[in-house]
């Protein structure tokens, strides 16, 4: 219905505009240029010799066009934003993705899928901003199931953590939701390096979220390859190779990925640690986690010589956060 209103509105608008210019040509050259360049403004003019019926067509076209755009914004805000911004076709981001489904009741077709450490991130973007995202946090698990990357509601758990973010339009506030309830998730890696994934995700009915399909990524993390790589026994050899020194253990101050929700709920466990924070806008900030403000914002403390600077971040703006434990 919204498309019909927009199309008929544009037709009436163009017809009224042209007819007003043609009828004004018979009056004078000044009337013609006024009708050609500023026809909508002539709706407010009376007694200047402009024909009435072309202005009626022009007014009807404007009303239908505005009504169709309003209807489109109310029913399908993502299409309204794409129409207004002129981004009508999704750009190819270099990854072969066929994932589709729904996120919090809205249609969800990821345009970018990638690994961020041990987290699988699905994002739906346009040319200007992030519309919807779903992050599967495997980094919160101490160990993966022996049967593979699959979790069913009847299993003992624990389940991966899911963080969803969405933005329905310019007139509505962004949303953020974390899910740790039992759900159905089956990931089947394929290919030599497990770069192709078959994914089937179904959350409880209250979340109105499900995603399924397959995706081919440019690379896969080493931990994923290790979960499915078969163990091959080393061939026996008559020669005894000299012992090599063992690889040094990973330093205790390596960056560790944190959960934003866990940090907000239990800030005392992380206060004073050095953190590295990535925002959805693509910027990276590093500093000491000082506190969680009364408005539930993350406060980072940075030292610049003798000066100190506090940076405040809304948890919805944080894409990922890593911490370096205190020595």
Short mmCIF file of C-alpha atoms in Angstrom, two decimals:
data_model
loop_
_atom_site.label_atom_id
_atom_site.label_comp_id
_atom_site.label_asym_id
_atom_site.label_seq_id
_atom_site.Cartn_x
_atom_site.Cartn_y
_atom_site.Cartn_z
CA UNK A 1 0.00 0.00 0.00
CA UNK A 2 2.81 2.41 0.85
CA UNK A 3 4.46 1.79 -2.53
CA UNK A 4 1.19 2.57 -4.37
CA UNK A 5 0.77 5.82 -2.45
CA UNK A 6 4.33 6.87 -3.23
CA UNK A 7 4.07 5.99 -6.94
CA UNK A 8 0.66 7.65 -7.49
CA UNK A 9 1.76 10.64 -5.45
CA UNK A 10 4.84 11.13 -7.64
CA UNK A 11 2.74 10.75 -10.84
CA UNK A 12 0.20 13.35 -9.70
CA UNK A 13 2.99 15.64 -8.53
CA UNK A 14 4.77 15.51 -11.90
CA UNK A 15 1.54 15.89 -13.89
CA UNK A 16 0.37 18.83 -11.82
CA UNK A 17 3.78 20.50 -12.05
CA UNK A 18 3.95 20.17 -15.86
CA UNK A 19 0.33 21.25 -16.38
CA UNK A 20 0.87 24.30 -14.18
CA UNK A 21 3.95 25.28 -16.21
CA UNK A 22 2.11 24.81 -19.52
CA UNK A 23 -0.88 26.91 -18.45
CA UNK A 24 1.42 29.58 -17.02
CA UNK A 25 3.21 29.85 -20.38
CA UNK A 26 0.05 31.35 -21.86
CA UNK A 27 0.09 34.13 -19.25
CA UNK A 28 3.63 35.45 -19.45
CA UNK A 29 7.28 34.39 -19.36
CA UNK A 30 7.51 35.36 -15.68
CA UNK A 31 4.55 33.14 -14.80
CA UNK A 32 6.14 30.25 -16.70
CA UNK A 33 9.48 30.41 -14.86
CA UNK A 34 7.71 30.79 -11.51
CA UNK A 35 5.62 27.67 -12.20
CA UNK A 36 8.61 25.75 -13.53
CA UNK A 37 10.99 26.52 -10.65
CA UNK A 38 8.70 26.94 -7.63
CA UNK A 39 5.43 25.17 -8.38
CA UNK A 40 4.80 23.95 -4.77
CA UNK A 41 5.07 27.52 -3.48
CA UNK A 42 2.31 28.60 -5.85
CA UNK A 43 -0.18 26.59 -3.78
CA UNK A 44 -0.16 29.54 -1.37
CA UNK A 45 -0.66 32.16 -4.10
CA UNK A 46 -4.14 33.47 -4.97
CA UNK A 47 -5.32 35.80 -7.70
CA UNK A 48 -2.12 35.77 -9.77
CA UNK A 49 -3.56 34.19 -12.87
CA UNK A 50 -2.37 30.62 -12.24
CA UNK A 51 -4.83 27.85 -13.17
CA UNK A 52 -6.60 26.12 -10.28
CA UNK A 53 -6.88 22.50 -11.47
CA UNK A 54 -3.08 21.94 -11.96
CA UNK A 55 -2.53 23.16 -8.41
CA UNK A 56 -5.17 20.71 -7.15
CA UNK A 57 -3.27 17.87 -8.87
CA UNK A 58 -0.03 19.16 -7.36
CA UNK A 59 -1.53 19.29 -3.86
CA UNK A 60 -3.02 15.78 -4.18
CA UNK A 61 0.32 14.42 -5.33
CA UNK A 62 2.16 15.97 -2.39
CA UNK A 63 -0.39 14.60 0.08
CA UNK A 64 -0.22 11.07 -1.36
CA UNK A 65 3.59 11.14 -1.44
CA UNK A 66 3.89 12.33 2.16
CA UNK A 67 1.28 9.79 3.30
CA UNK A 68 3.11 6.94 1.56
CA UNK A 69 6.46 7.90 3.09
CA UNK A 70 4.90 8.16 6.55
CA UNK A 71 3.27 4.74 6.14
CA UNK A 72 6.58 3.24 4.98
CA UNK A 73 8.42 4.72 7.98
CA UNK A 74 5.85 3.28 10.40
CA UNK A 75 5.67 -0.21 8.89
CA UNK A 76 9.19 -0.75 7.54
CA UNK A 77 11.64 1.81 8.97
CA UNK A 78 14.67 0.07 7.48
CA UNK A 79 13.28 0.46 3.94
CA UNK A 80 12.38 4.09 4.69
CA UNK A 81 15.94 4.86 5.80
CA UNK A 82 17.36 3.09 2.75
CA UNK A 83 15.02 5.05 0.45
CA UNK A 84 15.85 8.41 2.03
CA UNK A 85 19.60 7.74 2.09
CA UNK A 86 19.61 6.48 -1.50
CA UNK A 87 21.21 3.15 -0.50
CA UNK A 88 18.86 0.80 -2.36
CA UNK A 89 21.27 -2.05 -3.05
CA UNK A 90 23.46 -3.83 -0.52
CA UNK A 91 27.12 -3.54 -1.37
CA UNK A 92 29.17 -6.67 -1.73
CA UNK A 93 31.52 -6.95 1.27
CA UNK A 94 33.60 -9.81 -0.14
CA UNK A 95 32.05 -12.65 1.89
CA UNK A 96 29.63 -15.18 0.46
CA UNK A 97 26.74 -15.04 2.92
CA UNK A 98 23.29 -16.59 2.61
CA UNK A 99 22.19 -16.18 6.22
CA UNK A 100 18.68 -14.93 6.82
CA UNK A 101 16.07 -14.86 9.56
CA UNK A 102 14.60 -12.49 12.13
CA UNK A 103 16.03 -10.47 15.01
CA UNK A 104 13.56 -9.34 17.69
CA UNK A 105 10.70 -9.74 15.20
CA UNK A 106 12.37 -7.75 12.36
CA UNK A 107 13.78 -9.21 9.13
CA UNK A 108 17.51 -9.88 9.50
CA UNK A 109 19.88 -10.49 6.56
CA UNK A 110 23.53 -10.11 7.65
CA UNK A 111 25.75 -8.27 5.20
CA UNK A 112 28.97 -8.90 7.16
CA UNK A 113 29.94 -12.05 9.05
CA UNK A 114 33.34 -12.39 10.71
CA UNK A 115 35.22 -13.84 13.67
CA UNK A 116 36.31 -11.48 16.44
CA UNK A 117 38.57 -13.66 18.55
CA UNK A 118 36.33 -16.51 19.72
CA UNK A 119 33.12 -14.62 18.92
CA UNK A 120 31.12 -14.97 15.71
CA UNK A 121 29.63 -11.60 14.69
CA UNK A 122 26.71 -11.17 12.28
CA UNK A 123 26.03 -7.59 11.18
CA UNK A 124 23.46 -5.99 8.91
CA UNK A 125 24.74 -2.62 7.72
CA UNK A 126 23.92 0.02 5.16
CA UNK A 127 26.17 2.74 3.81
CA UNK A 128 25.82 4.87 6.93
CA UNK A 129 25.42 2.80 10.09
CA UNK A 130 24.86 -0.52 11.74
CA UNK A 131 21.21 -1.61 11.61
CA UNK A 132 21.26 -4.94 13.46
CA UNK A 133 23.91 -7.23 14.88
CA UNK A 134 24.07 -10.56 16.64
CA UNK A 135 27.20 -11.76 18.44
CA UNK A 136 27.76 -15.37 19.52
CA UNK A 137 30.22 -15.23 22.42
CA UNK A 138 32.09 -18.51 22.65
CA UNK A 139 34.78 -16.75 24.69
CA UNK A 140 32.54 -17.04 27.77
CA UNK A 141 32.75 -20.85 27.73
CA UNK A 142 35.48 -22.66 29.61
CA UNK A 143 35.31 -25.56 27.15
CA UNK A 144 33.34 -26.47 24.04
CA UNK A 145 31.03 -29.53 23.84
CA UNK A 146 32.74 -32.74 22.84
CA UNK A 147 30.01 -33.46 20.30
CA UNK A 148 30.86 -30.28 18.37
CA UNK A 149 29.41 -26.81 18.12
CA UNK A 150 25.83 -27.66 18.95
CA UNK A 151 23.61 -26.78 21.88
CA UNK A 152 20.03 -28.01 22.38
CA UNK A 153 17.49 -26.96 25.03
CA UNK A 154 17.75 -30.36 26.75
CA UNK A 155 21.52 -30.18 27.20
CA UNK A 156 23.19 -29.42 30.51
CA UNK A 157 24.90 -26.28 29.22
CA UNK A 158 26.35 -23.78 29.64
CA UNK A 159 25.32 -22.03 26.43
CA UNK A 160 27.25 -19.38 24.52
CA UNK A 161 26.26 -15.84 25.33
CA UNK A 162 24.28 -13.96 22.67
CA UNK A 163 24.25 -10.18 22.43
CA UNK A 164 21.78 -8.51 20.04
CA UNK A 165 21.71 -4.89 18.98
CA UNK A 166 19.22 -3.20 16.66
CA UNK A 167 18.21 0.22 15.38
CA UNK A 168 14.74 0.47 13.82
CA UNK A 169 14.94 4.01 12.49
CA UNK A 170 15.76 7.63 13.13
CA UNK A 171 12.65 8.14 15.27
CA UNK A 172 13.28 5.25 17.68
CA UNK A 173 15.98 4.55 20.25
CA UNK A 174 18.47 1.72 19.63
CA UNK A 175 17.94 -1.58 21.44
CA UNK A 176 20.31 -3.98 23.15
CA UNK A 177 19.58 -7.44 24.56
CA UNK A 178 21.68 -10.20 26.09
CA UNK A 179 20.51 -13.83 26.05
CA UNK A 180 21.83 -16.64 28.22
CA UNK A 181 18.68 -18.82 28.34
CA UNK A 182 18.75 -22.29 26.75
CA UNK A 183 18.32 -22.14 22.98
CA UNK A 184 19.07 -24.16 19.86
CA UNK A 185 22.37 -23.56 18.10
CA UNK A 186 24.00 -25.89 15.58
CA UNK A 187 27.15 -24.85 13.70
CA UNK A 188 28.62 -27.28 11.19
CA UNK A 189 32.07 -26.29 9.83
CA UNK A 190 32.93 -27.42 6.30
CA UNK A 191 35.95 -27.20 4.06
CA UNK A 192 39.62 -27.79 4.59
CA UNK A 193 40.10 -24.88 6.99
CA UNK A 194 36.46 -24.81 8.17
CA UNK A 195 35.91 -21.47 6.44
CA UNK A 196 32.35 -22.38 5.45
CA UNK A 197 29.81 -22.61 8.27
CA UNK A 198 26.26 -23.95 8.27
CA UNK A 199 24.37 -22.18 11.05
CA UNK A 200 20.99 -22.85 12.62
CA UNK A 201 20.06 -20.61 15.55
CA UNK A 202 16.64 -20.52 17.22
CA UNK A 203 16.00 -18.55 20.40
CA UNK A 204 12.95 -19.00 22.65
CA UNK A 205 9.71 -17.63 21.19
CA UNK A 206 9.74 -14.54 23.45
CA UNK A 207 12.83 -13.21 21.61
CA UNK A 208 11.35 -13.66 18.09
CA UNK A 209 14.84 -14.40 16.79
CA UNK A 210 16.09 -17.12 14.45
CA UNK A 211 18.91 -17.26 11.89
CA UNK A 212 19.81 -20.05 9.50
CA UNK A 213 21.80 -20.60 6.34
CA UNK A 214 25.44 -20.90 5.33
CA UNK A 215 28.31 -18.46 5.04
CA UNK A 216 31.85 -18.59 3.66
CA UNK A 217 34.41 -16.49 5.54
CA UNK A 218 37.84 -15.36 4.48
CA UNK A 219 39.44 -17.13 7.44
CA UNK A 220 38.56 -19.16 10.48
CA UNK A 221 40.17 -19.02 13.95
CA UNK A 222 42.70 -21.62 14.98
CA UNK A 223 40.59 -22.81 17.92
CA UNK A 224 37.76 -23.73 15.53
CA UNK A 225 40.09 -25.76 13.33
CA UNK A 226 41.46 -27.51 16.40
CA UNK A 227 37.98 -28.64 17.53
CA UNK A 228 37.44 -30.70 14.36
CA UNK A 229 40.99 -31.50 13.29
CA UNK A 230 41.67 -35.26 13.54
CA UNK A 231 44.66 -36.32 15.57
CA UNK A 232 47.33 -38.04 13.47
CA UNK A 233 49.98 -40.18 15.14
CA UNK A 234 53.55 -39.24 14.32
CA UNK A 235 55.43 -41.88 12.28
CA UNK A 236 58.10 -43.85 14.08
CA UNK A 237 61.68 -42.94 13.28
CA UNK A 238 64.95 -44.64 14.07
CA UNK A 239 66.72 -41.34 14.53
CA UNK A 240 66.27 -39.54 17.78
CA UNK A 241 65.78 -35.84 17.26
CA UNK A 242 67.43 -33.52 19.75
CA UNK A 243 65.16 -32.04 22.32
CA UNK A 244 64.07 -28.50 21.60
CA UNK A 245 63.35 -26.02 24.33
CA UNK A 246 59.68 -25.70 25.11
CA UNK A 247 57.90 -22.67 23.78
CA UNK A 248 57.61 -19.97 26.40
CA UNK A 249 54.28 -19.78 28.13
CA UNK A 250 51.93 -17.01 27.16
CA UNK A 251 52.51 -13.98 29.34
CA UNK A 252 50.03 -13.43 32.10
CA UNK A 253 49.20 -9.95 30.84
CA UNK A 254 47.72 -11.01 27.47
CA UNK A 255 44.51 -9.26 26.47
CA UNK A 256 41.39 -11.16 27.48
CA UNK A 257 37.98 -10.52 25.93
CA UNK A 258 35.34 -9.43 28.46
CA UNK A 259 31.55 -9.39 28.47
CA UNK A 260 30.18 -5.85 28.53
CA UNK A 261 27.13 -6.97 30.51
CA UNK A 262 29.26 -8.78 33.09
CA UNK A 263 31.46 -5.71 33.44
CA UNK A 264 28.47 -3.45 34.04
CA UNK A 265 26.88 -5.83 36.55
CA UNK A 266 30.11 -6.67 38.44
CA UNK A 267 32.46 -3.72 37.96
CA UNK A 268 34.38 -4.42 41.17
CA UNK A 269 36.05 -7.43 39.51
CA UNK A 270 37.63 -5.24 36.82
CA UNK A 271 38.25 -1.83 38.39
CA UNK A 272 41.83 -0.64 38.01
CA UNK A 273 42.61 -2.99 35.12
CA UNK A 274 43.99 -1.73 31.85
CA UNK A 275 41.34 -2.17 29.16
CA UNK A 276 41.20 -1.77 25.40
CA UNK A 277 37.80 -0.76 24.06
CA UNK A 278 36.51 -0.86 20.46
CA UNK A 279 33.40 1.12 19.53
CA UNK A 280 30.90 0.41 16.77
CA UNK A 281 32.18 3.50 14.96
CA UNK A 282 35.56 1.78 14.51
CA UNK A 283 37.60 3.69 17.10
CA UNK A 284 39.87 2.10 19.73
CA UNK A 285 40.54 3.53 23.19
CA UNK A 286 42.88 2.25 25.88
CA UNK A 287 43.13 3.20 29.53
CA UNK A 288 42.40 2.22 33.12
CA UNK A 289 38.85 1.25 34.02
CA UNK A 290 38.07 3.73 36.77
CA UNK A 291 34.40 3.15 37.56
CA UNK A 292 30.84 2.73 36.30
CA UNK A 293 29.07 6.09 36.50
CA UNK A 294 25.61 6.65 37.94
CA UNK A 295 24.26 6.76 34.37
CA UNK A 296 25.70 3.24 33.75
CA UNK A 297 28.55 4.48 31.53
CA UNK A 298 32.02 2.98 31.41
CA UNK A 299 34.63 5.48 32.61
CA UNK A 300 38.19 5.06 31.28
CA UNK A 301 41.09 7.02 32.74
CA UNK A 302 43.93 8.05 30.42
CA UNK A 303 47.19 9.70 31.44
CA UNK A 304 48.67 12.40 29.21
CA UNK A 305 51.80 13.53 30.94
CA UNK A 306 50.78 15.26 34.15
CA UNK A 307 47.15 15.45 33.05
CA UNK A 308 44.35 12.91 33.40
CA UNK A 309 41.43 12.51 31.00
CA UNK A 310 38.20 10.63 31.68
CA UNK A 311 36.38 9.04 28.75
CA UNK A 312 32.72 8.01 29.18
CA UNK A 313 31.16 5.29 26.98
CA UNK A 314 27.60 4.06 26.68
CA UNK A 315 27.58 0.22 26.77
CA UNK A 316 25.50 0.27 23.57
CA UNK A 317 28.38 2.01 21.78
CA UNK A 318 30.92 -0.68 22.79
CA UNK A 319 31.61 -3.34 20.18
CA UNK A 320 34.16 -5.29 22.21
CA UNK A 321 36.30 -4.74 25.29
CA UNK A 322 39.48 -6.52 26.38
CA UNK A 323 41.30 -6.38 29.69
CA UNK A 324 44.88 -6.92 30.79
CA UNK A 325 44.89 -8.38 34.33
CA UNK A 326 46.77 -6.63 37.07
CA UNK A 327 50.22 -8.01 37.83
#
